[in-house]
CSV table of C-alpha atoms and ligand atoms in Angstrom, one decimal:
chain,number,residue,atom,x,y,z
V,237,GLY,CA,-28.2,-24.5,-14.2
V,238,THR,CA,-24.7,-23.2,-14.2
V,239,ALA,CA,-24.3,-23.3,-10.4
V,240,GLU,CA,-20.8,-23.6,-9.4
V,241,ALA,CA,-19.6,-26.1,-6.9
V,242,TRP,CA,-19.7,-24.9,-3.3
V,243,LYS,CA,-16.2,-23.8,-2.1
V,244,ASP,CA,-15.4,-24.7,1.4
V,245,PHE,CA,-14.3,-21.8,3.6
V,246,GLU,CA,-14.0,-20.8,7.3
V,247,LYS,CA,-15.9,-17.9,8.8
V,248,SER,CA,-12.8,-17.0,10.8
V,249,LYS,CA,-10.8,-16.2,7.7
V,250,VAL,CA,-10.7,-13.5,5.0
V,251,TYR,CA,-10.1,-14.6,1.4
V,252,MET,CA,-7.9,-12.9,-1.0
V,253,ALA,CA,-10.1,-14.4,-3.9
V,254,ASP,CA,-13.0,-12.2,-2.6
V,255,LEU,CA,-10.7,-9.0,-2.4
V,256,GLU,CA,-9.3,-9.6,-5.9
V,257,SER,CA,-12.8,-10.4,-7.4
V,258,GLY,CA,-14.0,-7.3,-5.8
V,259,LEU,CA,-11.3,-5.2,-7.2
V,260,HIS,CA,-11.8,-6.7,-10.6
V,261,TYR,CA,-15.6,-5.9,-10.5
V,262,LEU,CA,-15.0,-2.4,-9.2
V,263,LEU,CA,-12.3,-1.5,-11.8
V,264,ARG,CA,-13.8,-3.3,-15.0
V,265,VAL,CA,-17.4,-3.5,-14.4
V,266,GLU,CA,-18.7,-0.9,-11.9
V,267,LEU,CA,-16.5,1.8,-13.2
V,268,ALA,CA,-17.6,1.1,-16.8
V,269,THR,CA,-21.0,2.7,-16.1
V,270,HIS,CA,-19.1,6.0,-16.2
V,271,GLN,CA,-17.8,6.7,-19.7
V,272,THR,CA,-15.5,9.5,-18.6
V,273,LEU,CA,-14.4,10.6,-15.1
V,274,GLU,CA,-14.1,14.2,-14.3
V,275,GLY,CA,-14.5,16.7,-11.3
V,276,GLU,CA,-15.7,15.1,-8.1
V,277,GLU,CA,-15.8,11.6,-9.6
V,278,LEU,CA,-12.1,11.7,-10.8
V,279,LYS,CA,-11.0,13.1,-7.4
V,280,THR,CA,-12.8,10.2,-5.8
V,281,PHE,CA,-11.4,7.7,-8.0
V,282,LYS,CA,-7.9,9.0,-7.6
V,283,ASP,CA,-8.3,8.9,-3.8
V,284,PHE,CA,-9.6,5.3,-4.1
V,285,VAL,CA,-6.6,4.2,-6.1
V,286,THR,CA,-4.3,6.0,-3.7
V,287,VAL,CA,-5.7,4.2,-0.8
V,288,VAL,CA,-5.6,0.7,-2.4
V,289,ALA,CA,-2.2,1.2,-4.0
V,290,LYS,CA,-0.7,2.1,-0.6
V,291,LEU,CA,-2.7,-0.1,1.7
V,292,PHE,CA,-3.9,-3.2,-0.2
V,293,PRO,CA,-2.1,-6.2,1.5
V,294,GLY,CA,-2.2,-8.3,-1.8
V,295,ARG,CA,-0.1,-10.1,-4.3
V,296,GLN,CA,2.8,-8.3,-5.8
V,297,SER,CA,1.3,-8.4,-9.3
V,298,VAL,CA,-1.9,-6.8,-8.1
V,299,VAL,CA,-0.2,-4.1,-6.0
V,300,LYS,CA,2.1,-3.4,-8.9
V,301,LEU,CA,-1.0,-2.8,-11.1
V,302,LEU,CA,-2.5,-0.5,-8.6
V,303,GLU,CA,0.7,1.4,-8.2
V,304,THR,CA,1.0,1.8,-11.8
V,305,LEU,CA,-2.5,3.0,-12.1
V,306,LEU,CA,-1.8,5.6,-9.4
V,307,GLU,CA,1.4,6.9,-11.0
V,308,TRP,CA,-0.5,7.2,-14.3
V,309,LEU,CA,-3.4,9.2,-12.6
V,310,VAL,CA,-1.1,11.4,-10.7
V,311,SER,CA,1.1,12.3,-13.7
V,312,LEU,CA,-1.8,13.0,-16.1
V,313,PRO,CA,-2.6,16.6,-16.3
V,314,LEU,CA,-6.0,15.8,-17.7
V,315,GLU,CA,-9.3,17.1,-16.2
V,316,LYS,CA,-11.2,14.3,-17.9
V,317,ILE,CA,-10.2,10.6,-18.1
V,318,PRO,CA,-12.0,8.2,-20.3
V,319,PHE,CA,-12.9,4.9,-18.8
V,320,ASP,CA,-11.4,3.0,-21.7
V,321,ALA,CA,-8.0,4.4,-20.9
V,322,ILE,CA,-8.3,3.1,-17.4
V,323,LEU,CA,-9.5,-0.2,-18.7
V,324,ASP,CA,-6.5,-0.4,-21.0
V,325,LEU,CA,-4.2,0.0,-18.0
V,326,VAL,CA,-6.1,-2.4,-15.8
V,327,ASN,CA,-6.0,-4.9,-18.7
V,328,ASN,CA,-2.1,-4.2,-19.0
V,329,LYS,CA,-2.4,-3.4,-22.8
V,330,MET,CA,1.2,-2.1,-22.6
V,331,ARG,CA,2.4,-5.4,-21.2
V,332,ILE,CA,4.4,-4.2,-18.3
V,333,SER,CA,5.9,-7.2,-16.8
V,334,GLY,CA,4.8,-8.5,-13.4
V,335,MET,CA,1.4,-6.7,-13.2
V,336,PHE,CA,-1.8,-8.5,-13.5
V,337,LEU,CA,-5.4,-8.5,-12.1
V,338,SER,CA,-7.4,-11.6,-12.7
V,339,ASP,CA,-10.8,-11.0,-14.6
V,340,GLN,CA,-12.4,-14.1,-13.0
V,341,LEU,CA,-15.2,-13.6,-10.2
V,342,GLN,CA,-14.5,-16.2,-7.6
V,343,TRP,CA,-16.4,-15.7,-4.4
V,344,VAL,CA,-15.3,-17.7,-1.5
V,345,GLY,CA,-16.1,-16.1,1.9
V,346,CYS,CA,-18.5,-14.0,-0.1
V,347,GLN,CA,-20.2,-16.8,-2.1
V,348,GLY,CA,-24.0,-16.7,-2.0
V,349,SER,CA,-26.5,-19.5,-2.0
V,350,ARG,CA,-27.7,-18.2,-5.4
V,351,VAL,CA,-26.6,-15.6,-8.0
V,352,GLY,CA,-27.6,-12.1,-7.0
V,353,LEU,CA,-26.9,-12.5,-3.3
V,354,ARG,CA,-23.6,-11.6,-1.5
V,355,GLY,CA,-20.6,-11.4,-3.9
V,356,TYR,CA,-19.6,-7.8,-4.8
V,357,PRO,CA,-21.2,-5.8,-2.0
V,358,CYS,CA,-19.8,-8.4,0.6
V,359,SER,CA,-16.3,-8.0,-0.9
V,360,LEU,CA,-16.5,-4.2,-0.8
V,361,TRP,CA,-17.3,-4.3,2.9
V,362,THR,CA,-14.4,-6.8,3.4
V,363,LEU,CA,-12.1,-4.6,1.4
V,364,PHE,CA,-12.8,-1.5,3.4
V,365,HIS,CA,-12.5,-3.4,6.8
V,366,VAL,CA,-9.1,-4.6,5.5
V,367,LEU,CA,-8.0,-1.1,4.5
V,368,THR,CA,-9.1,0.6,7.8
V,369,VAL,CA,-7.0,-2.1,9.6
V,370,GLN,CA,-4.1,-1.6,7.4
V,371,ALA,CA,-4.2,2.2,7.9
V,372,ALA,CA,-4.2,1.6,11.8
V,373,SER,CA,-1.3,-0.8,11.7
V,374,ARG,CA,0.8,1.0,9.2
V,375,PRO,CA,0.8,4.7,10.1
V,376,ASP,CA,3.3,5.8,7.5
V,377,ALA,CA,1.8,4.0,4.5
V,378,LEU,CA,-0.1,7.0,3.2
V,379,ALA,CA,2.9,9.5,3.5
V,380,ASN,CA,3.3,12.0,0.7
V,381,THR,CA,-0.2,11.2,-0.8
V,382,GLY,CA,-2.1,14.1,0.6
V,383,LEU,CA,-4.1,11.7,2.7
V,384,GLU,CA,-1.5,11.4,5.5
V,385,GLU,CA,-2.2,12.6,9.0
V,386,ASN,CA,-5.9,12.1,8.3
V,387,PRO,CA,-7.2,9.2,10.6
V,388,LYS,CA,-10.5,9.3,8.5
V,389,ALA,CA,-8.7,9.1,5.1
V,390,VAL,CA,-9.9,5.5,4.3
V,391,LEU,CA,-13.4,6.1,5.6
V,392,GLN,CA,-13.8,9.4,3.6
V,393,THR,CA,-12.6,7.7,0.5
V,394,MET,CA,-15.1,4.8,1.0
V,395,ARG,CA,-17.8,7.3,1.7
V,396,LYS,CA,-17.1,9.1,-1.6
V,397,TYR,CA,-16.8,6.0,-3.5
V,398,ILE,CA,-20.1,4.6,-2.3
V,399,VAL,CA,-21.9,7.9,-3.1
V,400,ASN,CA,-20.5,8.4,-6.5
V,401,PHE,CA,-20.0,4.8,-7.8
V,402,PHE,CA,-21.6,2.1,-5.9
V,403,GLY,CA,-24.4,0.7,-8.0
V,404,CYS,CA,-26.9,0.5,-5.2
V,405,GLN,CA,-28.0,4.2,-4.8
V,406,GLU,CA,-30.2,3.5,-1.9
V,407,CYS,CA,-27.2,2.1,-0.1
V,408,GLY,CA,-25.3,5.3,-0.9
V,409,LYS,CA,-28.0,7.3,0.5
V,410,HIS,CA,-28.2,5.3,3.8
V,411,PHE,CA,-24.3,5.2,4.2
V,412,GLU,CA,-24.3,9.1,3.6
V,413,GLU,CA,-26.8,9.6,6.3
V,414,MET,CA,-24.7,7.6,8.8
V,415,ALA,CA,-21.4,9.4,7.8
V,416,VAL,CA,-23.1,12.8,8.2
V,417,ALA,CA,-24.3,11.9,11.7
V,418,SER,CA,-21.3,10.3,13.2
V,419,LEU,CA,-18.0,10.4,11.0
V,420,PRO,CA,-17.0,13.8,12.5
V,421,GLN,CA,-16.5,12.1,15.9
V,422,VAL,CA,-13.7,9.8,14.5
V,423,LYS,CA,-10.5,11.1,15.8
V,424,SER,CA,-8.0,8.2,15.3
V,425,VAL,CA,-7.2,5.3,13.0
V,426,ASP,CA,-8.4,2.8,15.8
V,427,GLN,CA,-11.8,4.7,16.1
V,428,ALA,CA,-12.0,4.5,12.3
V,429,VAL,CA,-11.8,0.7,12.4
V,430,LEU,CA,-14.4,0.6,15.1
V,431,TRP,CA,-16.6,3.1,13.2
V,432,LEU,CA,-16.9,0.9,10.2
V,433,TRP,CA,-17.7,-2.1,12.3
V,434,ARG,CA,-20.5,-0.2,14.2
V,435,LYS,CA,-22.0,1.1,11.0
V,436,HIS,CA,-21.7,-2.4,9.2
V,437,ASN,CA,-23.7,-3.8,12.2
V,438,GLN,CA,-26.2,-1.0,11.9
V,439,VAL,CA,-26.7,-2.0,8.3
V,440,ASN,CA,-27.0,-5.7,9.2
V,441,GLY,CA,-29.7,-4.8,11.8
V,442,ARG,CA,-31.7,-2.8,9.2
V,443,LEU,CA,-31.5,-5.6,6.5
V,444,ALA,CA,-32.2,-8.6,8.7
V,445,GLY,CA,-35.1,-10.5,7.4
V,446,THR,CA,-35.3,-8.4,4.1
V,447,MET,CA,-34.8,-9.5,0.6
V,448,SER,CA,-31.1,-8.6,0.7
V,449,GLU,CA,-30.6,-11.4,3.2
V,450,ASP,CA,-29.1,-14.7,2.0
V,451,PRO,CA,-31.1,-17.3,3.9
V,452,HIS,CA,-27.9,-19.3,4.3
V,453,PHE,CA,-26.1,-16.2,5.7
V,454,PRO,CA,-28.5,-14.5,8.1
V,455,LYS,CA,-27.7,-10.9,9.0
V,456,THR,CA,-26.3,-10.9,12.5
V,457,GLN,CA,-24.6,-8.6,15.0
V,458,TRP,CA,-21.0,-9.5,14.1
V,459,PRO,CA,-18.7,-11.0,15.4
V,460,SER,CA,-20.9,-13.8,16.9
V,461,PRO,CA,-19.9,-15.2,20.3
V,462,ASP,CA,-18.3,-18.2,18.7
V,463,LEU,CA,-15.9,-16.0,16.7
V,464,CYS,CA,-15.1,-13.7,19.5
V,465,PRO,CA,-16.4,-14.8,22.9
V,466,THR,CA,-14.5,-12.0,24.8
V,467,CYS,CA,-16.2,-9.3,22.6
V,468,HIS,CA,-19.5,-10.1,24.4
V,469,GLU,CA,-20.4,-9.0,27.9
V,470,GLU,CA,-23.4,-8.6,30.0
V,471,GLN,CA,-24.0,-5.5,32.2
V,472,ASP,CA,-27.2,-5.7,34.4
V,473,GLY,CA,-28.5,-8.5,32.2
V,474,ILE,CA,-28.0,-6.5,29.0
V,475,HIS,CA,-25.7,-7.4,26.2
V,476,VAL,CA,-22.8,-5.0,25.7
V,477,TRP,CA,-19.9,-5.0,23.4
V,478,ASN,CA,-16.3,-4.9,24.9
V,479,GLU,CA,-15.0,-2.5,22.3
V,480,ASP,CA,-11.2,-3.0,23.3
V,481,LYS,CA,-11.8,-6.7,22.6
V,482,VAL,CA,-13.6,-5.9,19.4
V,483,LEU,CA,-10.8,-3.7,18.1
V,484,MET,CA,-8.2,-6.4,18.9
V,485,PHE,CA,-10.4,-9.0,17.1
V,486,LEU,CA,-10.9,-6.7,14.1
V,487,LYS,CA,-7.2,-6.1,13.8
V,488,GLN,CA,-6.7,-9.9,13.8
V,489,HIS,CA,-9.4,-10.9,11.6
V,490,TYR,CA,-8.8,-8.3,8.9
V,491,GLY,CA,-5.1,-8.3,9.4
V,492,ALA,CA,-2.8,-9.3,6.4
V,493,ALA,CA,-1.8,-12.6,8.2
V,494,ASN,CA,-5.5,-13.8,8.3
V,495,ILE,CA,-6.1,-13.4,4.5
V,496,SER,CA,-6.2,-16.8,2.9
V,497,PRO,CA,-5.0,-17.6,-0.6
V,498,LYS,CA,-7.3,-20.6,-0.9
V,499,HIS,CA,-9.3,-20.9,-4.1
V,500,MET,CA,-7.3,-18.2,-5.9
V,501,TYR,CA,-6.9,-18.2,-9.7
O,782,FAD,P1,-22.1,-8.4,4.4
O,782,FAD,O1,-22.9,-7.5,5.2
O,782,FAD,O2,-21.8,-8.0,3.0
O,782,FAD,O3,-20.8,-8.7,5.1
O,782,FAD,C1,-19.6,-9.3,4.6
O,782,FAD,C2,-18.9,-10.1,5.7
O,782,FAD,O4,-18.4,-9.2,6.6
O,782,FAD,C3,-19.8,-11.0,6.6
O,782,FAD,O5,-19.9,-12.2,5.9
O,782,FAD,C4,-18.9,-11.1,7.9
O,782,FAD,O6,-17.9,-12.0,7.7
O,782,FAD,C5,-18.3,-9.7,7.9
O,782,FAD,N1,-19.2,-8.7,8.8
O,782,FAD,C6,-20.4,-8.7,9.0
O,782,FAD,N2,-20.8,-7.7,9.9
O,782,FAD,C7,-19.5,-7.0,10.2
O,782,FAD,C8,-19.3,-5.9,11.0
O,782,FAD,N3,-20.1,-5.3,11.7
O,782,FAD,N4,-17.9,-5.6,11.0
O,782,FAD,C9,-17.0,-6.2,10.2
O,782,FAD,N5,-17.2,-7.2,9.5
O,782,FAD,C10,-18.5,-7.7,9.5
O,782,FAD,N6,-28.0,-3.6,1.0
O,782,FAD,C11,-29.2,-3.1,1.1
O,782,FAD,O7,-30.1,-3.9,0.7
O,782,FAD,N7,-29.6,-2.0,1.6
O,782,FAD,C12,-28.7,-1.0,2.0
O,782,FAD,O8,-28.9,0.2,2.3
O,782,FAD,C13,-27.2,-1.4,1.8
O,782,FAD,N8,-26.2,-0.6,2.2
O,782,FAD,C14,-24.9,-0.9,2.0
O,782,FAD,C15,-23.9,0.1,2.3
O,782,FAD,C16,-22.6,-0.3,1.9
O,782,FAD,C17,-21.5,0.7,2.2
O,782,FAD,C18,-22.3,-1.6,1.3
O,782,FAD,C19,-20.9,-1.9,1.1
O,782,FAD,C20,-23.3,-2.6,1.1
O,782,FAD,C21,-24.6,-2.2,1.4
O,782,FAD,N9,-25.6,-3.1,1.2
O,782,FAD,C22,-26.9,-2.7,1.3
O,782,FAD,C23,-25.4,-4.5,0.9
O,782,FAD,C24,-25.4,-5.3,2.2
O,782,FAD,O9,-24.9,-4.6,3.3
O,782,FAD,C25,-24.6,-6.6,2.1
O,782,FAD,O10,-23.3,-6.4,1.7
O,782,FAD,C26,-25.3,-7.6,1.2
O,782,FAD,O11,-26.6,-7.8,1.6
O,782,FAD,C27,-24.5,-9.0,1.3
O,782,FAD,O12,-24.5,-9.5,2.6
O,782,FAD,P2,-23.6,-10.5,3.2
O,782,FAD,O13,-24.5,-11.6,3.9
O,782,FAD,O14,-22.7,-11.0,2.3
O,782,FAD,O15,-22.8,-9.8,4.4
């Protein structure tokens, strides 16, 4: 077969290779299923690019590409944008110096035990956890974008992206149901970080033992006690989360300083 060598990684780290591979897949592969963007899809894509251009804690060359894409989208008076035009920009056809997004898929923390497991969906969760944490730690980052002063800006953008673009439509349906039921209660950027964690665990619970589960990466309620002992408590013999500790853990785990450049192209 063509199985790649297993790459060593630590569960306590987040990998930039996963985040960049996810962005590559989103921009060059997932988006390609839409020949032109208009209306709600175009608005959703603009919001997504705004959020990543302002909040992605990545390499300068990638951030510059996202910023250039954003400037271009904002300056265009068009109501329809062909995917090919976006692809030309993502591939830097105009050869602007210092901007680049690798077109290699290199899963590290998101590598699966076989093709078809983990990979892109794992990187998308990771990306949005990173973005909610960035939004909470850099309150001014979204200034002058139209998304400022909205503690749910990242989550609403994720919600619209998942519904309009994410290849797994059943996932979009489930995510939308969760958002309708509980997103209105989110009132701060910290609550947004915790909301995504809670919903992700809900999905893990639903998928445990199903075909979506990589046998080498069982679905669990995350973070496990070995990753964050103080996140777990017992009250009257029943497991409860210490949400203050969980929030601190999420900010550390998904914070810029915990993103490893290991195995990057
Ligand atoms: P993932 O669940 O992708 O998690 C990636 C990494 O995030 C984990 O390895 C861990 O390090 C960390 N993590 C785990 N839990 C949490 C948490 N609670 N908070 C923060 N970090 C955490 N698949 C389906 O089959 N049906 C669905 O309905 C479905 N809905 C989805 C909805 C969304 C929005 C997304 C992005 C994906 C969805 N998927 C669904 C895919 C599924 O959730 C997994 O992404 C996929 O099965 C790969 O799982 P994984 O083992 O890589 O871990």
